[in-house]
Amino acid sequence: MRRRRLRTPAWTATLTWKAAVFITVMCCALAALLGVLVHTAVTRETVSEARDKALARLADATRAYEAGEALPPESGIDPAGLPASLRDLAVSGRRGTVVADADGRAAMWAAGPADGRALATEIDYSMSAHTIDRLDRAIVGSSLLAIAVTLLVGAFAVTRVTRRLHQTARVARRISAGDLDARVDDPCRADPARPQDEVAIVAGALDTMASTLQRKLLAEQRFTADVAHELRTPLTGLSAAAELLPAGRPAELVQDRVRTMRALTEDLLEISRLDARTEEVDLAVHELAPLAERVVRASGTETEIRVVGAEAGSGVRVETDKRRLERVLGNLISNAHKHGRPPVVLTVDGPVVTVRDHGPGFPDYLLTGGPQRFRTEGGGKGHGLGLTIAAGQSAVIGAELVLADAEDGGAEARLTLPEYVQFDEDEPAGQDGDDDGSRSGGDRPTGDGQAEAT
Protein backbone atom coordinates (compact mmCIF):
# COMPACT_ATOMS: atom_id res chain seq x y z
CA MET A 1 0.00 0.00 0.00
CA ARG A 2 1.49 3.28 -1.10
CA ARG A 3 1.74 5.94 1.53
CA ARG A 4 0.08 9.17 0.54
CA ARG A 5 2.47 12.09 0.39
CA LEU A 6 1.49 15.08 2.44
CA ARG A 7 1.00 18.11 0.24
CA THR A 8 1.83 21.52 1.56
CA PRO A 9 -0.72 24.31 1.02
CA ALA A 10 -0.42 26.24 -2.23
CA TRP A 11 0.33 29.50 -0.46
CA THR A 12 3.60 28.07 0.86
CA ALA A 13 4.97 28.19 -2.70
CA THR A 14 4.55 31.95 -2.98
CA LEU A 15 7.52 34.26 -3.02
CA THR A 16 6.10 36.24 -0.07
CA TRP A 17 5.93 33.13 2.12
CA LYS A 18 9.43 31.99 1.15
CA ALA A 19 10.85 35.46 1.78
CA ALA A 20 9.10 35.64 5.18
CA VAL A 21 10.48 32.25 6.21
CA PHE A 22 13.97 33.18 5.01
CA ILE A 23 13.91 36.53 6.83
CA THR A 24 12.58 34.92 10.01
CA VAL A 25 15.18 32.16 10.01
CA MET A 26 18.02 34.57 9.32
CA CYS A 27 16.84 37.04 11.97
CA CYS A 28 16.47 34.28 14.56
CA ALA A 29 19.91 32.90 13.75
CA LEU A 30 21.49 36.35 13.88
CA ALA A 31 19.67 37.24 17.11
CA ALA A 32 20.71 33.95 18.71
CA LEU A 33 24.32 34.45 17.67
CA LEU A 34 24.47 38.03 18.93
CA GLY A 35 22.65 37.07 22.13
CA VAL A 36 25.09 34.27 22.89
CA LEU A 37 28.06 36.53 22.21
CA VAL A 38 26.73 39.35 24.40
CA HIS A 39 25.68 36.96 27.18
CA THR A 40 29.05 35.23 27.15
CA ALA A 41 31.02 38.48 27.17
CA VAL A 42 29.00 40.11 29.96
CA THR A 43 28.93 36.94 32.07
CA ARG A 44 32.68 36.47 31.70
CA GLU A 45 33.34 40.07 32.71
CA THR A 46 30.94 39.92 35.66
CA VAL A 47 32.32 36.63 36.95
CA SER A 48 35.89 37.92 36.53
CA GLU A 49 35.15 41.00 38.60
CA ALA A 50 33.46 38.95 41.32
CA ARG A 51 36.32 36.43 41.32
CA ASP A 52 38.94 39.18 41.69
CA LYS A 53 37.01 40.68 44.56
CA ALA A 54 36.62 37.28 46.27
CA LEU A 55 40.33 36.45 45.87
CA ALA A 56 41.28 39.86 47.26
CA ARG A 57 39.13 39.25 50.33
CA LEU A 58 40.59 35.73 50.61
CA ALA A 59 44.09 37.25 50.64
CA ASP A 60 43.07 39.59 53.46
CA ALA A 61 41.57 36.69 55.39
CA THR A 62 44.73 34.64 54.88
CA ARG A 63 46.94 37.43 56.25
CA ALA A 64 44.62 37.88 59.26
CA TYR A 65 44.62 34.12 59.89
CA GLU A 66 48.42 33.93 59.75
CA ALA A 67 48.72 36.96 62.06
CA GLY A 68 46.25 35.48 64.48
CA GLU A 69 43.86 38.35 64.01
CA ALA A 70 40.10 38.26 63.61
CA LEU A 71 38.98 37.15 60.19
CA PRO A 72 37.10 39.62 57.93
CA PRO A 73 33.32 39.38 57.69
CA GLU A 74 31.89 36.56 55.53
CA SER A 75 35.14 34.60 56.06
CA GLY A 76 35.94 31.55 58.14
CA ILE A 77 37.48 28.11 58.49
CA ASP A 78 35.31 25.44 56.86
CA PRO A 79 32.23 27.69 56.92
CA ALA A 80 28.81 26.17 56.47
CA GLY A 81 27.58 26.19 52.86
CA LEU A 82 31.06 25.93 51.37
CA PRO A 83 30.77 23.75 48.24
CA ALA A 84 32.41 20.37 48.71
CA SER A 85 34.42 20.61 45.49
CA LEU A 86 35.96 23.91 46.57
CA ARG A 87 36.65 22.51 50.08
CA ASP A 88 38.51 19.53 48.61
CA LEU A 89 40.51 21.88 46.36
CA ALA A 90 41.56 24.01 49.37
CA VAL A 91 42.44 21.01 51.56
CA SER A 92 44.70 19.78 48.76
CA GLY A 93 46.71 23.01 49.08
CA ARG A 94 45.32 25.04 46.19
CA ARG A 95 43.16 28.13 45.89
CA GLY A 96 40.02 28.47 43.83
CA THR A 97 36.66 30.14 43.34
CA VAL A 98 33.17 28.94 42.47
CA VAL A 99 29.68 30.42 42.12
CA ALA A 100 27.10 28.54 44.17
CA ASP A 101 23.85 29.06 46.04
CA ALA A 102 24.07 30.12 49.65
CA ASP A 103 20.82 30.29 51.61
CA GLY A 104 18.80 30.72 48.42
CA ARG A 105 20.98 33.41 46.87
CA ALA A 106 23.92 33.34 44.48
CA ALA A 107 27.35 33.74 46.04
CA MET A 108 30.94 33.77 44.86
CA TRP A 109 33.10 31.54 47.07
CA ALA A 110 36.89 31.73 47.31
CA ALA A 111 38.89 29.23 49.38
CA GLY A 112 42.50 28.38 50.15
CA PRO A 113 44.52 26.03 52.45
CA ALA A 114 44.84 26.75 56.17
CA ASP A 115 46.60 24.07 58.26
CA GLY A 116 44.93 21.20 56.50
CA ARG A 117 41.59 22.92 56.47
CA ALA A 118 39.81 25.32 54.10
CA LEU A 119 39.88 29.04 54.70
CA ALA A 120 36.98 30.46 52.71
CA THR A 121 35.28 33.77 52.06
CA GLU A 122 31.94 34.59 50.48
CA ILE A 123 30.93 37.48 48.16
CA ASP A 124 27.29 38.29 47.40
CA TYR A 125 26.78 37.48 43.73
CA SER A 126 22.97 37.89 43.57
CA MET A 127 23.04 41.41 42.10
CA SER A 128 25.38 40.30 39.33
CA ALA A 129 23.21 37.25 38.65
CA HIS A 130 20.08 39.46 38.46
CA THR A 131 21.92 41.79 36.11
CA ILE A 132 22.77 38.91 33.80
CA ASP A 133 19.17 37.66 33.92
CA ARG A 134 17.83 41.10 33.03
CA LEU A 135 20.36 41.31 30.22
CA ASP A 136 19.21 37.96 28.87
CA ARG A 137 15.56 39.06 28.96
CA ALA A 138 16.49 42.32 27.26
CA ILE A 139 18.34 40.40 24.55
CA VAL A 140 15.34 38.12 23.94
CA GLY A 141 12.88 41.01 23.91
CA SER A 142 14.98 43.17 21.61
CA SER A 143 15.56 40.19 19.31
CA LEU A 144 11.82 39.52 19.02
CA LEU A 145 11.17 43.20 18.38
CA ALA A 146 13.92 43.31 15.75
CA ILE A 147 12.51 40.18 14.07
CA ALA A 148 9.00 41.66 13.99
CA VAL A 149 10.20 44.98 12.58
CA THR A 150 12.40 43.22 10.02
CA LEU A 151 9.50 41.00 8.99
CA LEU A 152 7.22 44.00 8.50
CA VAL A 153 9.80 45.90 6.48
CA GLY A 154 10.73 42.79 4.51
CA ALA A 155 7.10 41.90 3.85
CA PHE A 156 6.45 45.43 2.62
CA ALA A 157 9.45 45.30 0.29
CA VAL A 158 8.68 41.80 -0.98
CA THR A 159 4.99 42.62 -1.44
CA ARG A 160 5.90 45.55 -3.66
CA VAL A 161 7.98 43.23 -5.82
CA THR A 162 5.37 40.46 -5.92
CA ARG A 163 2.63 42.99 -6.71
CA ARG A 164 4.60 44.10 -9.74
CA LEU A 165 5.22 40.48 -10.72
CA HIS A 166 1.50 39.68 -10.44
CA GLN A 167 0.71 42.72 -12.57
CA THR A 168 3.17 41.48 -15.19
CA ALA A 169 1.57 38.01 -15.10
CA ARG A 170 -1.93 39.47 -15.48
CA VAL A 171 -0.86 41.50 -18.50
CA ALA A 172 0.80 38.41 -20.02
CA ARG A 173 -2.46 36.47 -19.61
CA ARG A 174 -4.41 39.32 -21.22
CA ILE A 175 -2.03 39.32 -24.16
CA SER A 176 -2.41 35.54 -24.48
CA ALA A 177 -6.19 36.02 -24.52
CA GLY A 178 -5.88 38.42 -27.47
CA ASP A 179 -5.73 41.82 -25.79
CA LEU A 180 -2.66 43.13 -27.58
CA ASP A 181 -3.21 46.64 -26.22
CA ALA A 182 -2.39 45.48 -22.68
CA ARG A 183 0.84 46.84 -21.23
CA VAL A 184 2.52 46.56 -17.84
CA ASP A 185 3.81 50.15 -17.75
CA ASP A 186 5.97 49.44 -14.72
CA PRO A 187 6.46 52.67 -12.71
CA CYS A 188 10.20 52.04 -12.48
CA ARG A 189 10.41 52.46 -16.26
CA ALA A 190 8.68 55.84 -16.26
CA ASP A 191 12.02 57.55 -15.64
CA PRO A 192 14.80 56.02 -17.79
CA ALA A 193 17.39 57.68 -15.56
CA ARG A 194 16.31 55.55 -12.59
CA PRO A 195 18.13 52.27 -11.98
CA GLN A 196 16.14 49.34 -13.38
CA ASP A 197 15.62 46.28 -11.23
CA GLU A 198 14.94 42.79 -12.57
CA VAL A 199 11.15 43.16 -12.41
CA ALA A 200 11.28 46.36 -14.45
CA ILE A 201 13.49 44.63 -17.02
CA VAL A 202 11.03 41.73 -17.35
CA ALA A 203 8.07 44.14 -17.59
CA GLY A 204 9.85 46.17 -20.24
CA ALA A 205 10.66 43.05 -22.24
CA LEU A 206 7.01 41.96 -22.07
CA ASP A 207 5.78 45.38 -23.23
CA THR A 208 8.28 45.37 -26.09
CA MET A 209 7.24 41.88 -27.11
CA ALA A 210 3.54 42.84 -27.03
CA SER A 211 4.18 45.94 -29.15
CA THR A 212 6.19 43.97 -31.70
CA LEU A 213 3.59 41.21 -31.82
CA GLN A 214 0.80 43.73 -32.21
CA ARG A 215 2.55 45.47 -35.11
CA LYS A 216 3.15 42.16 -36.87
CA LEU A 217 -0.42 40.97 -36.40
CA LEU A 218 -1.86 44.28 -37.56
CA ALA A 219 0.37 44.17 -40.61
CA GLU A 220 -0.79 40.60 -41.31
CA GLN A 221 -4.43 41.60 -40.91
CA ARG A 222 -4.03 44.58 -43.22
CA PHE A 223 -2.26 42.40 -45.77
CA THR A 224 -5.04 39.78 -45.66
CA ALA A 225 -7.76 42.40 -46.01
CA ASP A 226 -5.92 44.24 -48.80
CA VAL A 227 -5.30 41.04 -50.76
CA ALA A 228 -8.93 39.97 -50.42
CA HIS A 229 -10.21 43.40 -51.50
CA GLU A 230 -7.81 43.56 -54.43
CA LEU A 231 -8.84 40.09 -55.58
CA ARG A 232 -12.53 40.88 -55.56
CA THR A 233 -12.54 43.08 -58.66
CA PRO A 234 -10.55 40.80 -61.00
CA LEU A 235 -12.43 37.76 -59.73
CA THR A 236 -15.74 39.42 -60.51
CA GLY A 237 -14.57 40.06 -64.07
CA LEU A 238 -13.11 36.57 -64.33
CA SER A 239 -16.38 35.07 -63.15
CA ALA A 240 -18.34 37.03 -65.75
CA ALA A 241 -15.88 35.99 -68.46
CA ALA A 242 -16.09 32.34 -67.39
CA GLU A 243 -19.84 32.41 -67.88
CA LEU A 244 -19.30 33.43 -71.52
CA LEU A 245 -17.12 30.43 -72.33
CA PRO A 246 -18.60 27.81 -74.63
CA ALA A 247 -20.26 24.98 -72.80
CA GLY A 248 -17.95 22.07 -72.16
CA ARG A 249 -15.60 20.46 -69.71
CA PRO A 250 -12.97 23.24 -69.90
CA ALA A 251 -15.62 25.87 -69.09
CA GLU A 252 -16.85 23.84 -66.13
CA LEU A 253 -13.32 23.53 -64.73
CA VAL A 254 -12.70 27.26 -65.09
CA GLN A 255 -16.02 28.16 -63.50
CA ASP A 256 -15.41 25.73 -60.63
CA ARG A 257 -11.98 27.22 -59.92
CA VAL A 258 -13.38 30.75 -60.08
CA ARG A 259 -16.08 29.84 -57.56
CA THR A 260 -13.44 28.35 -55.28
CA MET A 261 -11.32 31.49 -55.50
CA ARG A 262 -14.32 33.73 -54.81
CA ALA A 263 -15.22 31.60 -51.77
CA LEU A 264 -11.66 31.83 -50.50
CA THR A 265 -11.67 35.60 -50.99
CA GLU A 266 -14.92 35.95 -49.06
CA ASP A 267 -13.48 33.81 -46.27
CA LEU A 268 -10.37 35.97 -46.10
CA LEU A 269 -12.50 39.11 -45.87
CA GLU A 270 -14.57 37.57 -43.10
CA ILE A 271 -11.47 36.56 -41.15
CA SER A 272 -10.03 40.06 -41.53
CA ARG A 273 -13.24 41.52 -40.09
CA LEU A 274 -13.10 39.04 -37.20
CA ASP A 275 -9.45 39.90 -36.55
CA ALA A 276 -10.25 43.61 -36.54
CA ARG A 277 -13.16 42.99 -34.13
CA THR A 278 -15.41 45.31 -36.08
CA GLU A 279 -18.31 42.87 -36.35
CA GLU A 280 -21.69 43.98 -35.02
CA VAL A 281 -24.23 41.38 -34.01
CA ASP A 282 -27.94 41.51 -34.70
CA LEU A 283 -29.37 39.67 -31.72
CA ALA A 284 -32.87 38.24 -31.79
CA VAL A 285 -34.76 35.35 -30.24
CA HIS A 286 -35.01 32.19 -32.38
CA GLU A 287 -36.16 28.62 -31.90
CA LEU A 288 -33.03 26.54 -32.15
CA ALA A 289 -34.28 23.22 -33.52
CA PRO A 290 -36.08 24.60 -36.62
CA LEU A 291 -33.14 26.88 -37.35
CA ALA A 292 -30.71 23.96 -37.22
CA GLU A 293 -32.96 21.89 -39.48
CA ARG A 294 -33.03 24.67 -42.09
CA VAL A 295 -29.22 24.85 -42.06
CA VAL A 296 -29.01 21.09 -42.67
CA ARG A 297 -31.46 21.31 -45.58
CA ALA A 298 -29.58 24.25 -47.08
CA SER A 299 -26.29 22.36 -46.88
CA GLY A 300 -27.60 19.67 -49.22
CA THR A 301 -25.78 16.96 -47.25
CA GLU A 302 -26.91 13.66 -45.78
CA THR A 303 -26.93 14.82 -42.18
CA GLU A 304 -29.09 13.14 -39.56
CA ILE A 305 -30.96 15.49 -37.22
CA ARG A 306 -31.75 14.53 -33.65
CA VAL A 307 -33.70 16.65 -31.19
CA VAL A 308 -33.36 15.45 -27.60
CA GLY A 309 -36.81 15.67 -26.04
CA ALA A 310 -38.95 16.36 -29.09
CA GLU A 311 -41.47 18.53 -27.29
CA ALA A 312 -39.04 20.39 -25.05
CA GLY A 313 -36.24 20.55 -27.57
CA SER A 314 -38.29 22.13 -30.32
CA GLY A 315 -39.36 24.88 -27.96
CA VAL A 316 -35.89 25.88 -26.79
CA ARG A 317 -35.16 29.44 -27.82
CA VAL A 318 -31.82 31.19 -27.93
CA GLU A 319 -30.85 34.82 -28.26
CA THR A 320 -28.37 35.01 -31.10
CA ASP A 321 -27.51 36.42 -34.51
CA LYS A 322 -29.28 34.05 -36.91
CA ARG A 323 -27.03 34.73 -39.90
CA ARG A 324 -23.84 34.14 -37.92
CA LEU A 325 -25.25 31.02 -36.23
CA GLU A 326 -26.15 29.59 -39.62
CA ARG A 327 -22.63 30.32 -40.77
CA VAL A 328 -21.15 28.46 -37.78
CA LEU A 329 -23.42 25.41 -38.13
CA GLY A 330 -22.92 25.30 -41.89
CA ASN A 331 -19.14 25.26 -41.53
CA LEU A 332 -19.29 22.55 -38.86
CA ILE A 333 -21.50 20.36 -41.05
CA SER A 334 -19.31 20.96 -44.11
CA ASN A 335 -16.18 20.12 -42.12
CA ALA A 336 -17.72 16.89 -40.80
CA HIS A 337 -18.65 15.68 -44.29
CA LYS A 338 -15.41 16.79 -45.93
CA HIS A 339 -12.94 15.39 -43.40
CA GLY A 340 -14.94 12.83 -41.42
CA ARG A 341 -16.96 9.78 -42.35
CA PRO A 342 -20.70 9.20 -42.32
CA PRO A 343 -23.00 9.09 -40.58
CA VAL A 344 -22.89 12.77 -39.64
CA VAL A 345 -25.33 13.58 -36.85
CA LEU A 346 -26.51 17.00 -35.71
CA THR A 347 -28.04 16.87 -32.23
CA VAL A 348 -30.02 19.64 -30.55
CA ASP A 349 -30.12 19.22 -26.78
CA GLY A 350 -31.52 22.33 -25.14
CA PRO A 351 -29.27 25.28 -26.07
CA VAL A 352 -26.47 22.92 -27.15
CA VAL A 353 -25.92 21.87 -30.77
CA THR A 354 -23.53 18.99 -31.44
CA VAL A 355 -22.18 18.01 -34.86
CA ARG A 356 -20.58 14.61 -34.79
CA ASP A 357 -19.02 12.44 -37.51
CA HIS A 358 -17.50 8.96 -37.37
CA GLY A 359 -14.11 9.66 -38.93
CA PRO A 360 -10.61 9.58 -37.42
CA GLY A 361 -11.28 12.58 -35.17
CA PHE A 362 -9.63 15.96 -34.94
CA PRO A 363 -5.83 16.21 -35.28
CA ASP A 364 -3.80 16.72 -32.13
CA TYR A 365 -2.69 20.25 -33.02
CA LEU A 366 -6.31 21.36 -33.31
CA LEU A 367 -7.32 19.89 -29.95
CA THR A 368 -4.42 21.55 -28.16
CA GLY A 369 -4.09 24.88 -29.98
CA GLY A 370 -7.44 25.39 -31.67
CA PRO A 371 -8.17 25.94 -35.38
CA GLN A 372 -5.32 27.32 -37.47
CA ARG A 373 -5.90 28.98 -40.81
CA PHE A 374 -4.31 27.45 -43.91
CA ARG A 375 -3.42 24.26 -42.09
CA THR A 376 -5.06 20.95 -42.89
CA GLU A 377 -4.10 17.33 -42.42
CA GLY A 378 -5.20 13.98 -43.74
CA GLY A 379 -5.11 14.98 -47.41
CA GLY A 380 -8.00 17.41 -47.08
CA LYS A 381 -8.63 19.96 -49.82
CA GLY A 382 -9.70 22.77 -47.50
CA HIS A 383 -7.80 25.88 -46.60
CA GLY A 384 -8.16 25.54 -42.83
CA LEU A 385 -10.54 28.52 -42.67
CA GLY A 386 -13.87 26.85 -41.93
CA LEU A 387 -13.31 26.06 -38.27
CA THR A 388 -11.35 29.30 -37.85
CA ILE A 389 -14.40 31.26 -39.00
CA ALA A 390 -16.72 29.07 -36.91
CA ALA A 391 -14.66 29.75 -33.77
CA GLY A 392 -14.51 33.49 -34.49
CA GLN A 393 -18.21 33.85 -35.20
CA SER A 394 -19.06 31.78 -32.12
CA ALA A 395 -17.12 34.23 -29.98
CA VAL A 396 -18.90 37.17 -31.63
CA ILE A 397 -22.38 35.82 -30.78
CA GLY A 398 -21.34 34.84 -27.26
CA ALA A 399 -21.45 31.07 -27.85
CA GLU A 400 -18.90 28.50 -26.71
CA LEU A 401 -17.47 26.16 -29.33
CA VAL A 402 -15.64 23.08 -28.05
CA LEU A 403 -13.87 20.70 -30.42
CA ALA A 404 -13.17 17.22 -29.09
CA ASP A 405 -12.97 13.57 -30.05
CA ALA A 406 -15.95 11.41 -29.21
CA GLU A 407 -15.40 8.60 -26.73
CA ASP A 408 -16.31 5.90 -29.26
CA GLY A 409 -14.48 7.53 -32.18
CA GLY A 410 -15.07 10.44 -34.49
CA ALA A 411 -14.90 14.21 -34.24
CA GLU A 412 -17.43 16.12 -32.14
CA ALA A 413 -18.04 19.88 -32.27
CA ARG A 414 -20.24 21.14 -29.43
CA LEU A 415 -21.75 24.63 -29.65
CA THR A 416 -23.37 26.03 -26.50
CA LEU A 417 -25.60 29.05 -27.09
CA PRO A 418 -27.00 31.55 -24.58
CA GLU A 419 -30.50 30.32 -23.84
CA TYR A 420 -33.30 32.87 -23.86
CA VAL A 421 -35.31 33.00 -20.65
CA GLN A 422 -38.78 34.52 -20.96
CA PHE A 423 -40.10 36.27 -17.85
CA ASP A 424 -43.31 37.61 -19.34
CA GLU A 425 -45.66 34.87 -20.54
CA ASP A 426 -47.43 37.30 -22.87
CA GLU A 427 -44.23 38.15 -24.74
CA PRO A 428 -44.26 37.09 -28.40
CA ALA A 429 -42.46 33.82 -29.01
CA GLY A 430 -39.43 34.09 -31.24
CA GLN A 431 -38.71 35.95 -34.42
CA ASP A 432 -38.40 33.08 -36.86
CA GLY A 433 -41.63 33.59 -38.69
CA ASP A 434 -40.04 35.56 -41.51
CA ASP A 435 -37.07 33.22 -41.94
CA ASP A 436 -36.91 32.09 -45.56
CA GLY A 437 -33.35 30.83 -45.45
CA SER A 438 -31.93 33.97 -47.10
CA ARG A 439 -28.48 35.26 -46.18
CA SER A 440 -27.25 38.82 -45.98
CA GLY A 441 -23.81 40.14 -46.79
CA GLY A 442 -21.23 37.85 -48.33
CA ASP A 443 -21.46 35.04 -45.76
CA ARG A 444 -22.43 31.54 -46.80
CA PRO A 445 -24.10 28.98 -44.50
CA THR A 446 -21.73 26.16 -45.41
CA GLY A 447 -18.02 26.06 -46.08
CA ASP A 448 -16.87 25.49 -49.62
CA GLY A 449 -13.26 24.44 -49.30
CA GLN A 450 -12.81 26.19 -46.00
CA ALA A 451 -13.19 23.31 -43.55
CA GLU A 452 -10.49 22.41 -41.05
CA ALA A 453 -8.92 18.98 -41.42
CA THR A 454 -9.97 16.26 -39.01
XYZ file of N, CA, C and O in Angstrom, residues 62-127:
264
model
N 43.544 35.474 54.667
C 44.731 34.641 54.878
C 45.762 35.370 55.734
O 46.375 34.785 56.661
N 45.988 36.660 55.445
C 46.941 37.425 56.246
C 46.459 37.546 57.697
O 47.234 37.429 58.647
N 45.152 37.787 57.894
C 44.621 37.884 59.260
C 44.759 36.546 59.977
O 45.072 36.486 61.178
N 44.516 35.448 59.275
C 44.620 34.116 59.890
C 46.070 33.829 60.283
O 46.326 33.310 61.383
N 47.008 34.182 59.428
C 48.418 33.928 59.747
C 48.911 34.828 60.880
O 49.795 34.440 61.655
N 48.323 36.028 60.984
C 48.719 36.960 62.058
C 47.950 36.689 63.348
O 48.192 37.334 64.368
N 47.043 35.797 63.302
C 46.251 35.477 64.477
C 45.212 36.523 64.794
O 44.717 36.588 65.923
N 44.865 37.310 63.799
C 43.864 38.349 64.007
C 42.481 37.816 63.635
O 42.321 36.734 63.072
N 41.484 38.631 63.940
C 40.103 38.255 63.609
C 39.940 38.262 62.086
O 40.453 39.130 61.395
N 39.218 37.256 61.642
C 38.979 37.155 60.188
C 37.976 38.201 59.728
O 37.075 38.612 60.475
N 38.062 38.641 58.466
C 37.097 39.619 57.933
C 35.689 39.023 57.895
O 35.497 37.793 57.970
N 34.697 39.882 57.779
C 33.317 39.383 57.687
C 33.147 38.447 56.488
O 33.826 38.578 55.472
N 32.200 37.533 56.583
C 31.890 36.564 55.532
C 33.083 35.674 55.218
O 33.191 35.142 54.114
N 33.978 35.489 56.237
C 35.136 34.600 56.061
C 35.185 33.650 57.241
O 34.699 33.950 58.340
N 35.830 32.492 57.042
C 35.935 31.553 58.145
C 36.607 30.278 57.704
O 36.907 30.064 56.530
N 36.876 29.414 58.739
C 37.480 28.110 58.488
C 36.353 27.104 58.327
O 35.516 26.936 59.226
N 36.356 26.437 57.189
C 35.313 25.437 56.864
C 33.924 25.982 57.192
O 33.166 25.389 57.989
N 33.547 27.127 56.622
C 32.230 27.689 56.921
C 31.121 26.809 56.358
O 31.309 26.041 55.395
N 29.954 26.926 56.968
C 28.806 26.173 56.474
C 28.410 26.701 55.093
O 28.426 27.901 54.835
N 28.000 25.798 54.213
C 27.575 26.190 52.864
C 28.691 26.177 51.853
O 28.457 26.420 50.666
N 29.954 25.961 52.317
C 31.062 25.927 51.370
C 30.914 24.705 50.471
O 30.768 23.582 50.951
N 30.913 24.894 49.150
C 30.771 23.750 48.237
C 31.857 22.712 48.479
O 33.012 23.045 48.748
N 31.477 21.461 48.411
C 32.413 20.365 48.706
C 33.576 20.344 47.737
O 34.721 20.059 48.121
N 33.327 20.642 46.475
C 34.423 20.612 45.495
C 35.470 21.665 45.801
O 36.677 21.416 45.671
N 34.999 22.853 46.236
C 35.959 23.909 46.567
C 36.686 23.569 47.870
O 37.878 23.871 48.025
N 35.999 22.926 48.826
C 36.645 22.510 50.077
C 37.765 21.504 49.781
O 38.873 21.626 50.321
N 37.486 20.530 48.933
C 38.509 19.530 48.609
C 39.703 20.182 47.914
O 40.863 19.780 48.137
N 39.421 21.193 47.059
C 40.514 21.881 46.362
C 41.416 22.610 47.365
O 42.645 22.581 47.256
N 40.774 23.273 48.369
C 41.558 24.010 49.370
C 42.336 23.062 50.267
O 43.497 23.321 50.627
N 41.756 21.968 50.691
C 42.438 21.011 51.559
C 43.665 20.431 50.845
O 44.692 20.123 51.464
N 43.559 20.320 49.514
C 44.697 19.777 48.764
C 45.821 20.779 48.596
O 46.849 20.458 48.007
N 45.636 22.027 49.110
C 46.706 23.005 49.079
C 46.610 24.020 47.964
O 47.576 24.737 47.696
N 45.475 24.092 47.293
C 45.316 25.042 46.192
C 44.185 26.013 46.488
O 43.309 25.756 47.331
N 44.189 27.115 45.730
C 43.157 28.130 45.891
C 42.229 28.067 44.662
O 42.626 27.706 43.556
N 40.988 28.480 44.929
C 40.019 28.468 43.827
C 38.775 29.249 44.161
O 38.588 29.702 45.301
N 37.929 29.414 43.167
C 36.658 30.137 43.342
C 35.552 29.347 42.654
O 35.795 28.561 41.717
N 34.332 29.572 43.076
C 33.170 28.937 42.470
C 31.931 29.749 42.808
O 31.851 30.373 43.875
N 30.970 29.768 41.891
C 29.676 30.424 42.122
C 28.696 29.340 42.530
O 28.526 28.333 41.830
N 28.052 29.529 43.658
C 27.098 28.543 44.166
C 26.016 29.248 44.953
O 26.113 30.435 45.277
N 24.945 28.515 45.245
C 23.853 29.061 46.041
C 24.223 29.000 47.510
O 24.768 28.001 47.999
N 23.855 30.071 48.194
C 24.071 30.120 49.647
C 22.825 30.719 50.272
O 22.550 31.916 50.109
N 22.058 29.842 50.968
C 20.815 30.287 51.607
C 19.851 30.905 50.591
O 19.227 31.952 50.810
N 19.758 30.261 49.424
C 18.800 30.716 48.420
C 19.261 31.893 47.585
O 18.457 32.458 46.831
N 20.483 32.309 47.688
C 20.980 33.410 46.875
C 22.310 33.003 46.260
O 23.009 32.126 46.764
N 22.654 33.649 45.141
C 23.919 33.340 44.479
C 25.072 33.980 45.218
O 24.976 35.118 45.681
N 26.168 33.237 45.324
C 27.349 33.736 46.040
C 28.603 33.278 45.323
O 28.639 32.195 44.716
N 29.621 34.118 45.395
C 30.938 33.770 44.855
C 31.825 33.332 46.016
O 32.073 34.110 46.941
N 32.260 32.094 46.016
C 33.104 31.541 47.065
C 34.560 31.515 46.593
O 34.845 31.201 45.448
N 35.445 31.872 47.530
C 36.893 31.733 47.307
C 37.496 31.019 48.514
O 37.156 31.328 49.663
N 38.340 30.034 48.272
C 38.889 29.228 49.380
C 40.356 28.903 49.112
O 40.787 28.841 47.952
N 41.095 28.744 50.228
C 42.504 28.379 50.149
C 42.895 27.515 51.347
O 42.121 27.363 52.304
N 44.101 26.934 51.366
C 44.518 26.029 52.446
C 44.830 26.805 53.734
O 45.334 27.929 53.697
N 44.526 26.165 54.858
C 44.839 26.750 56.174
C 45.024 25.612 57.167
O 44.042 25.123 57.756
N 46.279 25.139 57.305
C 46.602 24.071 58.256
C 45.743 22.829 58.026
O 45.135 22.270 58.954
N 45.683 22.421 56.814
C 44.926 21.195 56.501
C 43.441 21.414 56.429
O 42.688 20.450 56.213
N 43.013 22.618 56.599
C 41.594 22.918 56.470
C 41.400 23.949 55.373
O 42.337 24.391 54.718
N 40.134 24.381 55.171
C 39.806 25.320 54.100
C 39.438 26.657 54.700
O 38.517 26.752 55.518
N 40.211 27.675 54.331
C 39.878 29.044 54.699
C 39.088 29.636 53.526
O 39.589 29.729 52.409
N 37.872 30.029 53.786
C 36.981 30.464 52.706
C 36.370 31.806 53.027
O 36.215 32.177 54.200
N 35.986 32.506 51.938
C 35.280 33.774 52.063
C 34.163 33.814 51.026
O 34.228 33.156 49.977
N 33.151 34.577 51.316
C 31.937 34.590 50.480
C 31.633 36.014 50.034
O 31.694 36.951 50.832
N 31.326 36.189 48.747
C 30.933 37.476 48.162
C 29.508 37.339 47.616
O 29.189 36.373 46.907
N 28.664 38.301 47.925
C 27.290 38.288 47.401
C 27.316 38.461 45.871
O 27.799 39.468 45.353
N 26.773 37.457 45.198
C 26.776 37.481 43.728
C 25.364 37.649 43.158
O 25.160 37.607 41.945
N 24.371 37.849 44.029
C 22.974 37.891 43.573
C 22.704 39.073 42.647
O 21.970 38.952 41.653
N 23.274 40.244 42.949
C 23.040 41.407 42.098
C 23.610 41.174 40.701
O 22.966 41.510 39.680
